[in-house]
Amino acid sequence: MFTIPIVVLVLLFLLCVTQLVSASAAADLPARGKKTRVTGGRLHWVEEGSGPPVVMIHGLAGSLDNFTYAMTGAFEGQVRAIAVDRPGCGWSERDGVKFAELNRQARMIAEFIEAEGLDRPVVVGHSLGGTVALLLALNHPAQVGGLVLLCPATARLDKTPPAFRGIDIAKQDLVPAIGYGMSGLAAKGIERSVLEQVFAPEPVAPDFMMRGGAILARRASSYIAAAQDLAASRDGFRLLGGRAGEIEVPISVVYGAEDKVLDPTLHGRDFAERVGCDYTELEGRGHLIPVTAAADCADAVRRVLARVHQ
């Protein structure tokens, strides 16, 4: 009698669970914005308000919902707040792993800015989105009027932050297999711990799973994109190098003083002193300040807008 090896049954079970979890997450929070085709994929985005354009780029394993949770509303309709899912994240698409490279992501967002006819917007980047925003300003200066960097990653990481060790895969060829094989169970098992770490020392925001888009991290595609982004970030920091001082537009950096993901001194204060830009540290705040300190972040954008349009 033919018997199926137990390991095959286990793999089939894990695959089925991951597919069910992914499908459920996608159904719970479907795409709700527009999509713009650029070289290397399609970018999903939403907008709120009218006025000078502000383009917002989220961080590692995030989505545009990290901004729509509170920050887009904090502008009170006075700017055209545009939140974008980075390539491969949220409901954006990318045409292969090479478009995980941060300089390519920056180029895709530059193409988006041009395609949508945005006139030198202020670009907001949170965490890894801050790295992308810096590369955007360096490599595509005509598309950027100013930068607001919220808890940005501005230097190479000596070690992966604990919150993201689950996506730190040494052998990148294994990422799709891990993503489709185990990410469903793993995501549901560790998501609370990860959220507590990225919000710390502040409490996890109410309804962040849905309203903040965290539920999308349960999808296999989200796990794969995040693991590839983390690997690509190392080369992104090399490309950034010491070039940030070449940026000529106004820059403002805002950090949570108690950030447990990135070091505010290394990535914030030291960076700001090196490039000669404004720096604000928010006492008692952690890493997810677009959610927990939306008004402060919006004020930083207003200050840069005032300098851009003076």
PDB file of C-alpha atoms in Angstrom:
ATOM      1  CA  MET A   1       0.000   0.000   0.000  1.00  0.00           C
ATOM      2  CA  PHE A   2       1.247   3.469  -0.909  1.00  0.00           C
ATOM      3  CA  THR A   3       1.680   5.751   2.109  1.00  0.00           C
ATOM      4  CA  ILE A   4       2.379   9.466   2.165  1.00  0.00           C
ATOM      5  CA  PRO A   5       5.440  10.321   4.268  1.00  0.00           C
ATOM      6  CA  ILE A   6       4.539  12.203   7.427  1.00  0.00           C
ATOM      7  CA  VAL A   7       6.815  15.092   6.472  1.00  0.00           C
ATOM      8  CA  VAL A   8       4.807  15.615   3.274  1.00  0.00           C
ATOM      9  CA  LEU A   9       1.568  15.664   5.250  1.00  0.00           C
ATOM     10  CA  VAL A  10       3.001  18.221   7.655  1.00  0.00           C
ATOM     11  CA  LEU A  11       4.167  20.437   4.788  1.00  0.00           C
ATOM     12  CA  LEU A  12       0.773  20.207   3.103  1.00  0.00           C
ATOM     13  CA  PHE A  13      -0.911  21.118   6.388  1.00  0.00           C
ATOM     14  CA  LEU A  14       1.337  24.145   6.876  1.00  0.00           C
ATOM     15  CA  LEU A  15       0.773  25.247   3.289  1.00  0.00           C
ATOM     16  CA  CYS A  16      -2.997  25.000   3.692  1.00  0.00           C
ATOM     17  CA  VAL A  17      -2.953  26.903   6.985  1.00  0.00           C
ATOM     18  CA  THR A  18      -0.820  29.672   5.488  1.00  0.00           C
ATOM     19  CA  GLN A  19      -3.115  29.978   2.482  1.00  0.00           C
ATOM     20  CA  LEU A  20      -6.190  30.175   4.708  1.00  0.00           C
ATOM     21  CA  VAL A  21      -4.613  32.752   7.023  1.00  0.00           C
ATOM     22  CA  SER A  22      -3.402  34.823   4.053  1.00  0.00           C
ATOM     23  CA  ALA A  23      -6.795  34.745   2.355  1.00  0.00           C
ATOM     24  CA  SER A  24      -8.578  35.697   5.566  1.00  0.00           C
ATOM     25  CA  ALA A  25      -6.263  38.669   6.181  1.00  0.00           C
ATOM     26  CA  ALA A  26      -6.665  39.887   2.602  1.00  0.00           C
ATOM     27  CA  ALA A  27     -10.449  39.653   2.863  1.00  0.00           C
ATOM     28  CA  ASP A  28     -10.483  41.503   6.192  1.00  0.00           C
ATOM     29  CA  LEU A  29      -8.553  44.495   4.817  1.00  0.00           C
ATOM     30  CA  PRO A  30      -8.897  44.718   1.021  1.00  0.00           C
ATOM     31  CA  ALA A  31      -7.277  47.342  -1.178  1.00  0.00           C
ATOM     32  CA  ARG A  32      -9.211  50.602  -1.051  1.00  0.00           C
ATOM     33  CA  GLY A  33      -7.069  53.068  -2.985  1.00  0.00           C
ATOM     34  CA  LYS A  34      -5.795  53.699  -6.480  1.00  0.00           C
ATOM     35  CA  LYS A  35      -2.953  51.895  -8.246  1.00  0.00           C
ATOM     36  CA  THR A  36      -0.339  53.543 -10.429  1.00  0.00           C
ATOM     37  CA  ARG A  37       1.867  51.545 -12.792  1.00  0.00           C
ATOM     38  CA  VAL A  38       5.592  52.304 -12.586  1.00  0.00           C
ATOM     39  CA  THR A  39       8.681  50.478 -13.784  1.00  0.00           C
ATOM     40  CA  GLY A  40       8.879  47.356 -11.639  1.00  0.00           C
ATOM     41  CA  GLY A  41       5.337  47.145 -10.314  1.00  0.00           C
ATOM     42  CA  ARG A  42       2.154  48.956  -9.320  1.00  0.00           C
ATOM     43  CA  LEU A  43       1.890  51.265  -6.313  1.00  0.00           C
ATOM     44  CA  HIS A  44      -1.265  51.319  -4.201  1.00  0.00           C
ATOM     45  CA  TRP A  45      -2.052  54.651  -2.568  1.00  0.00           C
ATOM     46  CA  VAL A  46      -4.745  56.684  -0.862  1.00  0.00           C
ATOM     47  CA  GLU A  47      -5.135  60.405  -0.337  1.00  0.00           C
ATOM     48  CA  GLU A  48      -6.892  62.760   2.047  1.00  0.00           C
ATOM     49  CA  GLY A  49      -7.317  66.536   2.029  1.00  0.00           C
ATOM     50  CA  SER A  50      -6.196  69.172  -0.445  1.00  0.00           C
ATOM     51  CA  GLY A  51      -3.338  71.626  -0.648  1.00  0.00           C
ATOM     52  CA  PRO A  52       0.416  71.144  -0.986  1.00  0.00           C
ATOM     53  CA  PRO A  53       1.270  67.471  -1.632  1.00  0.00           C
ATOM     54  CA  VAL A  54       2.808  65.309   1.093  1.00  0.00           C
ATOM     55  CA  VAL A  55       3.894  61.764   0.156  1.00  0.00           C
ATOM     56  CA  MET A  56       4.298  59.289   3.027  1.00  0.00           C
ATOM     57  CA  ILE A  57       6.439  56.130   2.906  1.00  0.00           C
ATOM     58  CA  HIS A  58       6.036  53.500   5.626  1.00  0.00           C
ATOM     59  CA  GLY A  59       8.645  51.272   7.217  1.00  0.00           C
ATOM     60  CA  LEU A  60       9.616  47.600   7.314  1.00  0.00           C
ATOM     61  CA  ALA A  61       6.690  45.151   7.360  1.00  0.00           C
ATOM     62  CA  GLY A  62       4.255  48.062   7.400  1.00  0.00           C
ATOM     63  CA  SER A  63       1.627  49.522   5.097  1.00  0.00           C
ATOM     64  CA  LEU A  64       0.066  52.867   4.275  1.00  0.00           C
ATOM     65  CA  ASP A  65      -2.397  52.203   7.118  1.00  0.00           C
ATOM     66  CA  ASN A  66       0.412  53.127   9.531  1.00  0.00           C
ATOM     67  CA  PHE A  67      -0.216  56.705   8.354  1.00  0.00           C
ATOM     68  CA  THR A  68      -3.972  56.639   7.811  1.00  0.00           C
ATOM     69  CA  TYR A  69      -4.471  55.373  11.381  1.00  0.00           C
ATOM     70  CA  ALA A  70      -3.999  58.923  12.704  1.00  0.00           C
ATOM     71  CA  MET A  71      -1.459  61.053  10.878  1.00  0.00           C
ATOM     72  CA  THR A  72      -3.331  61.859   7.662  1.00  0.00           C
ATOM     73  CA  GLY A  73      -6.233  63.101   9.773  1.00  0.00           C
ATOM     74  CA  ALA A  74      -3.894  65.238  11.891  1.00  0.00           C
ATOM     75  CA  PHE A  75      -3.403  67.540   8.894  1.00  0.00           C
ATOM     76  CA  GLU A  76      -7.094  68.474   9.171  1.00  0.00           C
ATOM     77  CA  GLY A  77      -7.479  68.532   5.393  1.00  0.00           C
ATOM     78  CA  GLN A  78      -4.922  71.325   4.937  1.00  0.00           C
ATOM     79  CA  VAL A  79      -2.518  69.278   2.785  1.00  0.00           C
ATOM     80  CA  ARG A  80      -2.944  66.646   0.114  1.00  0.00           C
ATOM     81  CA  ALA A  81      -1.765  63.750   2.254  1.00  0.00           C
ATOM     82  CA  ILE A  82      -0.812  60.782   0.068  1.00  0.00           C
ATOM     83  CA  ALA A  83       0.072  57.514   1.795  1.00  0.00           C
ATOM     84  CA  VAL A  84       1.772  54.913  -0.408  1.00  0.00           C
ATOM     85  CA  ASP A  85       2.304  51.201   0.082  1.00  0.00           C
ATOM     86  CA  ARG A  86       5.994  50.592  -0.642  1.00  0.00           C
ATOM     87  CA  PRO A  87       6.642  48.227  -3.574  1.00  0.00           C
ATOM     88  CA  GLY A  88       5.625  44.697  -2.567  1.00  0.00           C
ATOM     89  CA  CYS A  89       4.013  45.850   0.689  1.00  0.00           C
ATOM     90  CA  GLY A  90       0.375  46.349   1.598  1.00  0.00           C
ATOM     91  CA  TRP A  91      -1.462  46.193  -1.717  1.00  0.00           C
ATOM     92  CA  SER A  92       1.391  47.410  -3.903  1.00  0.00           C
ATOM     93  CA  GLU A  93       3.080  44.969  -6.262  1.00  0.00           C
ATOM     94  CA  ARG A  94       6.660  44.520  -7.401  1.00  0.00           C
ATOM     95  CA  ASP A  95       7.949  42.515 -10.348  1.00  0.00           C
ATOM     96  CA  GLY A  96      10.468  40.295  -8.596  1.00  0.00           C
ATOM     97  CA  VAL A  97      12.964  40.401  -5.775  1.00  0.00           C
ATOM     98  CA  LYS A  98      15.330  42.832  -7.515  1.00  0.00           C
ATOM     99  CA  PHE A  99      12.776  45.563  -6.889  1.00  0.00           C
ATOM    100  CA  ALA A 100      13.252  45.079  -3.159  1.00  0.00           C
ATOM    101  CA  GLU A 101      16.510  47.021  -3.582  1.00  0.00           C
ATOM    102  CA  LEU A 102      15.983  50.340  -1.839  1.00  0.00           C
ATOM    103  CA  ASN A 103      17.366  52.452  -4.673  1.00  0.00           C
ATOM    104  CA  ARG A 104      14.875  50.769  -7.012  1.00  0.00           C
ATOM    105  CA  GLN A 105      12.064  51.397  -4.532  1.00  0.00           C
ATOM    106  CA  ALA A 106      13.090  55.058  -4.432  1.00  0.00           C
ATOM    107  CA  ARG A 107      13.049  55.199  -8.223  1.00  0.00           C
ATOM    108  CA  MET A 108       9.573  53.636  -8.328  1.00  0.00           C
ATOM    109  CA  ILE A 109       8.251  56.277  -5.940  1.00  0.00           C
ATOM    110  CA  ALA A 110       9.940  59.006  -8.004  1.00  0.00           C
ATOM    111  CA  GLU A 111       8.116  57.660 -11.067  1.00  0.00           C
ATOM    112  CA  PHE A 112       4.869  57.663  -9.087  1.00  0.00           C
ATOM    113  CA  ILE A 113       5.384  61.316  -8.098  1.00  0.00           C
ATOM    114  CA  GLU A 114       5.971  62.233 -11.737  1.00  0.00           C
ATOM    115  CA  ALA A 115       3.102  60.103 -13.062  1.00  0.00           C
ATOM    116  CA  GLU A 116       0.623  61.702 -10.669  1.00  0.00           C
ATOM    117  CA  GLY A 117       1.844  65.213 -11.467  1.00  0.00           C
ATOM    118  CA  LEU A 118       2.907  66.031  -7.908  1.00  0.00           C
ATOM    119  CA  ASP A 119       4.979  69.207  -7.721  1.00  0.00           C
ATOM    120  CA  ARG A 120       8.014  68.558  -5.503  1.00  0.00           C
ATOM    121  CA  PRO A 121       6.096  67.161  -2.533  1.00  0.00           C
ATOM    122  CA  VAL A 122       7.385  67.012   0.995  1.00  0.00           C
ATOM    123  CA  VAL A 123       8.241  63.334   1.473  1.00  0.00           C
ATOM    124  CA  VAL A 124       7.696  61.702   4.852  1.00  0.00           C
ATOM    125  CA  GLY A 125       9.581  58.492   5.605  1.00  0.00           C
ATOM    126  CA  HIS A 126       9.107  56.339   8.696  1.00  0.00           C
ATOM    127  CA  SER A 127      11.791  53.858   9.795  1.00  0.00           C
ATOM    128  CA  LEU A 128      13.021  52.021   6.657  1.00  0.00           C
ATOM    129  CA  GLY A 129      10.791  54.384   4.694  1.00  0.00           C
ATOM    130  CA  GLY A 130      13.154  57.106   5.892  1.00  0.00           C
ATOM    131  CA  THR A 131      16.034  55.343   4.145  1.00  0.00           C
ATOM    132  CA  VAL A 132      13.986  55.144   0.951  1.00  0.00           C
ATOM    133  CA  ALA A 133      13.073  58.836   1.293  1.00  0.00           C
ATOM    134  CA  LEU A 134      16.757  59.788   1.619  1.00  0.00           C
ATOM    135  CA  LEU A 135      17.675  57.772  -1.488  1.00  0.00           C
ATOM    136  CA  LEU A 136      14.747  59.390  -3.296  1.00  0.00           C
ATOM    137  CA  ALA A 137      16.024  62.880  -2.451  1.00  0.00           C
ATOM    138  CA  LEU A 138      19.610  61.977  -3.388  1.00  0.00           C
ATOM    139  CA  ASN A 139      18.918  60.208  -6.669  1.00  0.00           C
ATOM    140  CA  HIS A 140      15.799  62.078  -7.827  1.00  0.00           C
ATOM    141  CA  PRO A 141      16.132  65.594  -6.384  1.00  0.00           C
ATOM    142  CA  ALA A 142      13.716  67.131  -8.885  1.00  0.00           C
ATOM    143  CA  GLN A 143      10.884  65.105  -7.343  1.00  0.00           C
ATOM    144  CA  VAL A 144      11.364  66.178  -3.715  1.00  0.00           C
ATOM    145  CA  GLY A 145      10.670  69.529  -2.055  1.00  0.00           C
ATOM    146  CA  GLY A 146      11.565  68.563   1.510  1.00  0.00           C
ATOM    147  CA  LEU A 147      11.992  65.598   3.853  1.00  0.00           C
ATOM    148  CA  VAL A 148      10.454  64.686   7.188  1.00  0.00           C
ATOM    149  CA  LEU A 149      12.089  61.580   8.656  1.00  0.00           C
ATOM    150  CA  LEU A 150      10.238  59.844  11.485  1.00  0.00           C
ATOM    151  CA  CYS A 151      12.415  57.425  13.486  1.00  0.00           C
ATOM    152  CA  PRO A 152      14.438  56.845  10.309  1.00  0.00           C
ATOM    153  CA  ALA A 153      16.998  54.115   9.728  1.00  0.00           C
ATOM    154  CA  THR A 154      20.001  56.191   8.650  1.00  0.00           C
ATOM    155  CA  ALA A 155      22.956  53.884   9.360  1.00  0.00           C
ATOM    156  CA  ARG A 156      23.829  50.243   8.865  1.00  0.00           C
ATOM    157  CA  LEU A 157      22.519  48.026  11.656  1.00  0.00           C
ATOM    158  CA  ASP A 158      25.122  45.996  13.532  1.00  0.00           C
ATOM    159  CA  LYS A 159      22.397  43.525  14.439  1.00  0.00           C
ATOM    160  CA  THR A 160      18.782  43.014  13.519  1.00  0.00           C
ATOM    161  CA  PRO A 161      16.310  44.550  15.987  1.00  0.00           C
ATOM    162  CA  PRO A 162      14.646  41.771  18.037  1.00  0.00           C
ATOM    163  CA  ALA A 163      11.223  42.628  16.605  1.00  0.00           C
ATOM    164  CA  PHE A 164      12.415  41.664  13.121  1.00  0.00           C
ATOM    165  CA  ARG A 165      14.609  38.636  13.767  1.00  0.00           C
ATOM    166  CA  GLY A 166      11.846  36.367  12.508  1.00  0.00           C
ATOM    167  CA  ILE A 167      12.298  37.762   9.003  1.00  0.00           C
ATOM    168  CA  ASP A 168      16.108  37.841   9.075  1.00  0.00           C
ATOM    169  CA  ILE A 169      16.797  34.903   6.746  1.00  0.00           C
ATOM    170  CA  ALA A 170      20.450  34.323   5.840  1.00  0.00           C
ATOM    171  CA  LYS A 171      19.674  32.199   2.777  1.00  0.00           C
ATOM    172  CA  GLN A 172      17.349  34.405   0.738  1.00  0.00           C
ATOM    173  CA  ASP A 173      16.542  31.552  -1.651  1.00  0.00           C
ATOM    174  CA  LEU A 174      14.607  29.960   1.213  1.00  0.00           C
ATOM    175  CA  VAL A 175      12.392  32.991   1.852  1.00  0.00           C
ATOM    176  CA  PRO A 176       9.518  32.005  -0.489  1.00  0.00           C
ATOM    177  CA  ALA A 177       9.430  28.459   0.899  1.00  0.00           C
ATOM    178  CA  ILE A 178       9.376  29.741   4.476  1.00  0.00           C
ATOM    179  CA  GLY A 179       6.807  32.377   3.579  1.00  0.00           C
ATOM    180  CA  TYR A 180       4.367  30.029   1.907  1.00  0.00           C
ATOM    181  CA  GLY A 181       5.105  27.134   4.231  1.00  0.00           C
ATOM    182  CA  MET A 182       5.149  28.550   7.737  1.00  0.00           C
ATOM    183  CA  SER A 183       4.400  32.270   7.858  1.00  0.00           C
ATOM    184  CA  GLY A 184       0.691  31.858   8.553  1.00  0.00           C
ATOM    185  CA  LEU A 185       1.097  30.055  11.856  1.00  0.00           C
ATOM    186  CA  ALA A 186       4.201  32.042  12.787  1.00  0.00           C
ATOM    187  CA  ALA A 187       2.603  35.434  12.152  1.00  0.00           C
ATOM    188  CA  LYS A 188      -0.413  34.727  14.328  1.00  0.00           C
ATOM    189  CA  GLY A 189       1.822  33.313  17.044  1.00  0.00           C
ATOM    190  CA  ILE A 190       4.237  36.233  17.375  1.00  0.00           C
ATOM    191  CA  GLU A 191       2.292  39.266  16.163  1.00  0.00           C
ATOM    192  CA  ARG A 192       1.353  40.492  19.641  1.00  0.00           C
ATOM    193  CA  SER A 193       4.967  40.301  20.813  1.00  0.00           C
ATOM    194  CA  VAL A 194       6.201  42.134  17.702  1.00  0.00           C
ATOM    195  CA  LEU A 195       3.629  44.902  18.117  1.00  0.00           C
ATOM    196  CA  GLU A 196       4.529  45.341  21.775  1.00  0.00           C
ATOM    197  CA  GLN A 197       8.190  45.756  20.799  1.00  0.00           C
ATOM    198  CA  VAL A 198       7.618  48.303  18.028  1.00  0.00           C
ATOM    199  CA  PHE A 199       5.227  50.363  20.169  1.00  0.00           C
ATOM    200  CA  ALA A 200       7.277  50.124  23.402  1.00  0.00           C
ATOM    201  CA  PRO A 201       7.316  51.778  25.850  1.00  0.00           C
ATOM    202  CA  GLU A 202       3.862  52.911  24.757  1.00  0.00           C
ATOM    203  CA  PRO A 203       0.896  50.531  24.705  1.00  0.00           C
ATOM    204  CA  VAL A 204      -0.154  48.953  21.424  1.00  0.00           C
ATOM    205  CA  ALA A 205      -2.685  51.260  19.789  1.00  0.00           C
ATOM    206  CA  PRO A 206      -6.312  50.096  19.942  1.00  0.00           C
ATOM    207  CA  ASP A 207      -7.538  48.355  16.802  1.00  0.00           C
ATOM    208  CA  PHE A 208      -4.075  48.518  15.218  1.00  0.00           C
ATOM    209  CA  MET A 209      -4.508  45.065  13.695  1.00  0.00           C
ATOM    210  CA  MET A 210      -7.255  46.376  11.422  1.00  0.00           C
ATOM    211  CA  ARG A 211      -7.085  50.163  11.429  1.00  0.00           C
ATOM    212  CA  GLY A 212      -3.281  50.193  11.385  1.00  0.00           C
ATOM    213  CA  GLY A 213      -2.998  47.453   8.749  1.00  0.00           C
ATOM    214  CA  ALA A 214      -1.055  44.978  10.904  1.00  0.00           C
ATOM    215  CA  ILE A 215      -3.365  42.135   9.907  1.00  0.00           C
ATOM    216  CA  LEU A 216      -1.859  42.223   6.406  1.00  0.00           C
ATOM    217  CA  ALA A 217       1.414  40.948   7.904  1.00  0.00           C
ATOM    218  CA  ARG A 218      -0.297  37.556   8.225  1.00  0.00           C
ATOM    219  CA  ARG A 219      -0.128  37.062   4.457  1.00  0.00           C
ATOM    220  CA  ALA A 220       2.666  34.951   3.008  1.00  0.00           C
ATOM    221  CA  SER A 221       3.387  37.687   0.469  1.00  0.00           C
ATOM    222  CA  SER A 222       3.891  40.206   3.282  1.00  0.00           C
ATOM    223  CA  TYR A 223       6.366  37.936   5.069  1.00  0.00           C
ATOM    224  CA  ILE A 224       8.317  37.394   1.852  1.00  0.00           C
ATOM    225  CA  ALA A 225       8.417  41.111   1.017  1.00  0.00           C
ATOM    226  CA  ALA A 226       9.531  42.059   4.534  1.00  0.00           C
ATOM    227  CA  ALA A 227      12.309  39.442   4.596  1.00  0.00           C
ATOM    228  CA  GLN A 228      13.539  40.601   1.194  1.00  0.00           C
ATOM    229  CA  ASP A 229      13.357  44.258   2.260  1.00  0.00           C
ATOM    230  CA  LEU A 230      15.410  43.563   5.379  1.00  0.00           C
ATOM    231  CA  ALA A 231      18.094  41.829   3.323  1.00  0.00           C
ATOM    232  CA  ALA A 232      18.055  44.640   0.746  1.00  0.00           C
ATOM    233  CA  SER A 233      18.353  47.308   3.438  1.00  0.00           C
ATOM    234  CA  ARG A 234      21.983  46.396   4.075  1.00  0.00           C
ATOM    235  CA  ASP A 235      22.932  47.388   0.551  1.00  0.00           C
ATOM    236  CA  GLY A 236      20.655  50.411   0.849  1.00  0.00           C
ATOM    237  CA  PHE A 237      22.690  51.720   3.767  1.00  0.00           C
ATOM    238  CA  ARG A 238      25.847  51.212   1.691  1.00  0.00           C
ATOM    239  CA  LEU A 239      24.342  53.228  -1.167  1.00  0.00           C
ATOM    240  CA  LEU A 240      23.331  55.952   1.261  1.00  0.00           C
ATOM    241  CA  GLY A 241      26.777  56.023   2.855  1.00  0.00           C
ATOM    242  CA  GLY A 242      27.759  59.530   3.899  1.00  0.00           C
ATOM    243  CA  ARG A 243      25.894  61.198   1.041  1.00  0.00           C
ATOM    244  CA  ALA A 244      22.958  62.602   3.023  1.00  0.00           C
ATOM    245  CA  GLY A 245      24.819  65.888   3.420  1.00  0.00           C
ATOM    246  CA  GLU A 246      24.449  66.382  -0.344  1.00  0.00           C
ATOM    247  CA  ILE A 247      20.678  66.819  -0.015  1.00  0.00           C
ATOM    248  CA  GLU A 248      19.773  70.464  -0.511  1.00  0.00           C
ATOM    249  CA  VAL A 249      16.084  70.486   0.473  1.00  0.00           C
ATOM    250  CA  PRO A 250      14.896  71.175   4.051  1.00  0.00           C
ATOM    251  CA  ILE A 251      15.058  68.119   6.325  1.00  0.00           C
ATOM    252  CA  SER A 252      13.470  67.541   9.710  1.00  0.00           C
ATOM    253  CA  VAL A 253      14.092  64.448  11.838  1.00  0.00           C
ATOM    254  CA  VAL A 254      11.711  63.402  14.608  1.00  0.00           C
ATOM    255  CA  TYR A 255      12.455  60.526  16.987  1.00  0.00           C
ATOM    256  CA  GLY A 256      10.775  58.876  19.921  1.00  0.00           C
ATOM    257  CA  ALA A 257      13.221  59.272  22.818  1.00  0.00           C
ATOM    258  CA  GLU A 258      12.409  55.754  24.048  1.00  0.00           C
ATOM    259  CA  ASP A 259      12.509  54.003  20.663  1.00  0.00           C
ATOM    260  CA  LYS A 260      13.275  50.298  21.258  1.00  0.00           C
ATOM    261  CA  VAL A 261      13.746  49.399  17.575  1.00  0.00           C
ATOM    262  CA  LEU A 262      16.337  51.951  16.422  1.00  0.00           C
ATOM    263  CA  ASP A 263      18.817  53.980  18.465  1.00  0.00           C
ATOM    264  CA  PRO A 264      17.648  57.631  18.533  1.00  0.00           C
ATOM    265  CA  THR A 265      21.200  58.863  19.107  1.00  0.00           C
ATOM    266  CA  LEU A 266      22.831  56.977  16.226  1.00  0.00           C
ATOM    267  CA  HIS A 267      20.021  57.215  13.681  1.00  0.00           C
ATOM    268  CA  GLY A 268      18.553  60.525  14.839  1.00  0.00           C
ATOM    269  CA  ARG A 269      20.641  63.052  16.753  1.00  0.00           C
ATOM    270  CA  ASP A 270      24.032  62.079  15.278  1.00  0.00           C
ATOM    271  CA  PHE A 271      22.585  62.001  11.767  1.00  0.00           C
ATOM    272  CA  ALA A 272      20.942  65.420  12.184  1.00  0.00           C
ATOM    273  CA  GLU A 273      24.193  66.945  13.447  1.00  0.00           C
ATOM    274  CA  ARG A 274      26.099  65.403  10.555  1.00  0.00           C
ATOM    275  CA  VAL A 275      23.795  66.800   7.854  1.00  0.00           C
ATOM    276  CA  GLY A 276      22.890  70.007   9.693  1.00  0.00           C
ATOM    277  CA  CYS A 277      19.131  69.564   9.862  1.00  0.00           C
ATOM    278  CA  ASP A 278      16.388  70.097  12.438  1.00  0.00           C
ATOM    279  CA  TYR A 279      16.011  67.422  15.110  1.00  0.00           C
ATOM    280  CA  THR A 280      13.174  66.839  17.562  1.00  0.00           C
ATOM    281  CA  GLU A 281      13.042  64.143  20.229  1.00  0.00           C
ATOM    282  CA  LEU A 282       9.684  63.251  21.754  1.00  0.00           C
ATOM    283  CA  GLU A 283       9.915  62.246  25.404  1.00  0.00           C
ATOM    284  CA  GLY A 284       8.226  58.997  26.358  1.00  0.00           C
ATOM    285  CA  ARG A 285       7.565  58.003  22.760  1.00  0.00           C
ATOM    286  CA  GLY A 286       8.592  54.800  21.011  1.00  0.00           C
ATOM    287  CA  HIS A 287       9.088  53.793  17.378  1.00  0.00           C
ATOM    288  CA  LEU A 288       5.595  54.119  15.934  1.00  0.00           C
ATOM    289  CA  ILE A 289       5.204  57.860  16.351  1.00  0.00           C
ATOM    290  CA  PRO A 290       3.069  58.283  13.188  1.00  0.00           C
ATOM    291  CA  VAL A 291       0.439  56.438  15.226  1.00  0.00           C
ATOM    292  CA  THR A 292       1.112  57.534  18.809  1.00  0.00           C
ATOM    293  CA  ALA A 293       2.301  61.113  18.196  1.00  0.00           C
ATOM    294  CA  ALA A 294       0.514  61.980  14.964  1.00  0.00           C
ATOM    295  CA  ALA A 295       0.030  65.652  15.868  1.00  0.00           C
ATOM    296  CA  ASP A 296       3.759  66.128  16.554  1.00  0.00           C
ATOM    297  CA  CYS A 297       4.629  64.427  13.268  1.00  0.00           C
ATOM    298  CA  ALA A 298       2.129  66.573  11.366  1.00  0.00           C
ATOM    299  CA  ASP A 299       3.603  69.706  12.967  1.00  0.00           C
ATOM    300  CA  ALA A 300       7.056  68.693  11.699  1.00  0.00           C
ATOM    301  CA  VAL A 301       5.614  68.418   8.194  1.00  0.00           C
ATOM    302  CA  ARG A 302       4.027  71.857   8.513  1.00  0.00           C
ATOM    303  CA  ARG A 303       7.375  73.348   9.540  1.00  0.00           C
ATOM    304  CA  VAL A 304       9.108  71.889   6.508  1.00  0.00           C
ATOM    305  CA  LEU A 305       6.264  72.985   4.228  1.00  0.00           C
ATOM    306  CA  ALA A 306       6.659  76.531   5.551  1.00  0.00           C
ATOM    307  CA  ARG A 307      10.358  76.468   4.651  1.00  0.00           C
ATOM    308  CA  VAL A 308       9.688  74.982   1.222  1.00  0.00           C
ATOM    309  CA  HIS A 309       7.107  77.637   0.346  1.00  0.00           C
ATOM    310  CA  GLN A 310       8.678  80.672   2.030  1.00  0.00           C
TER     311      GLN A 310
END
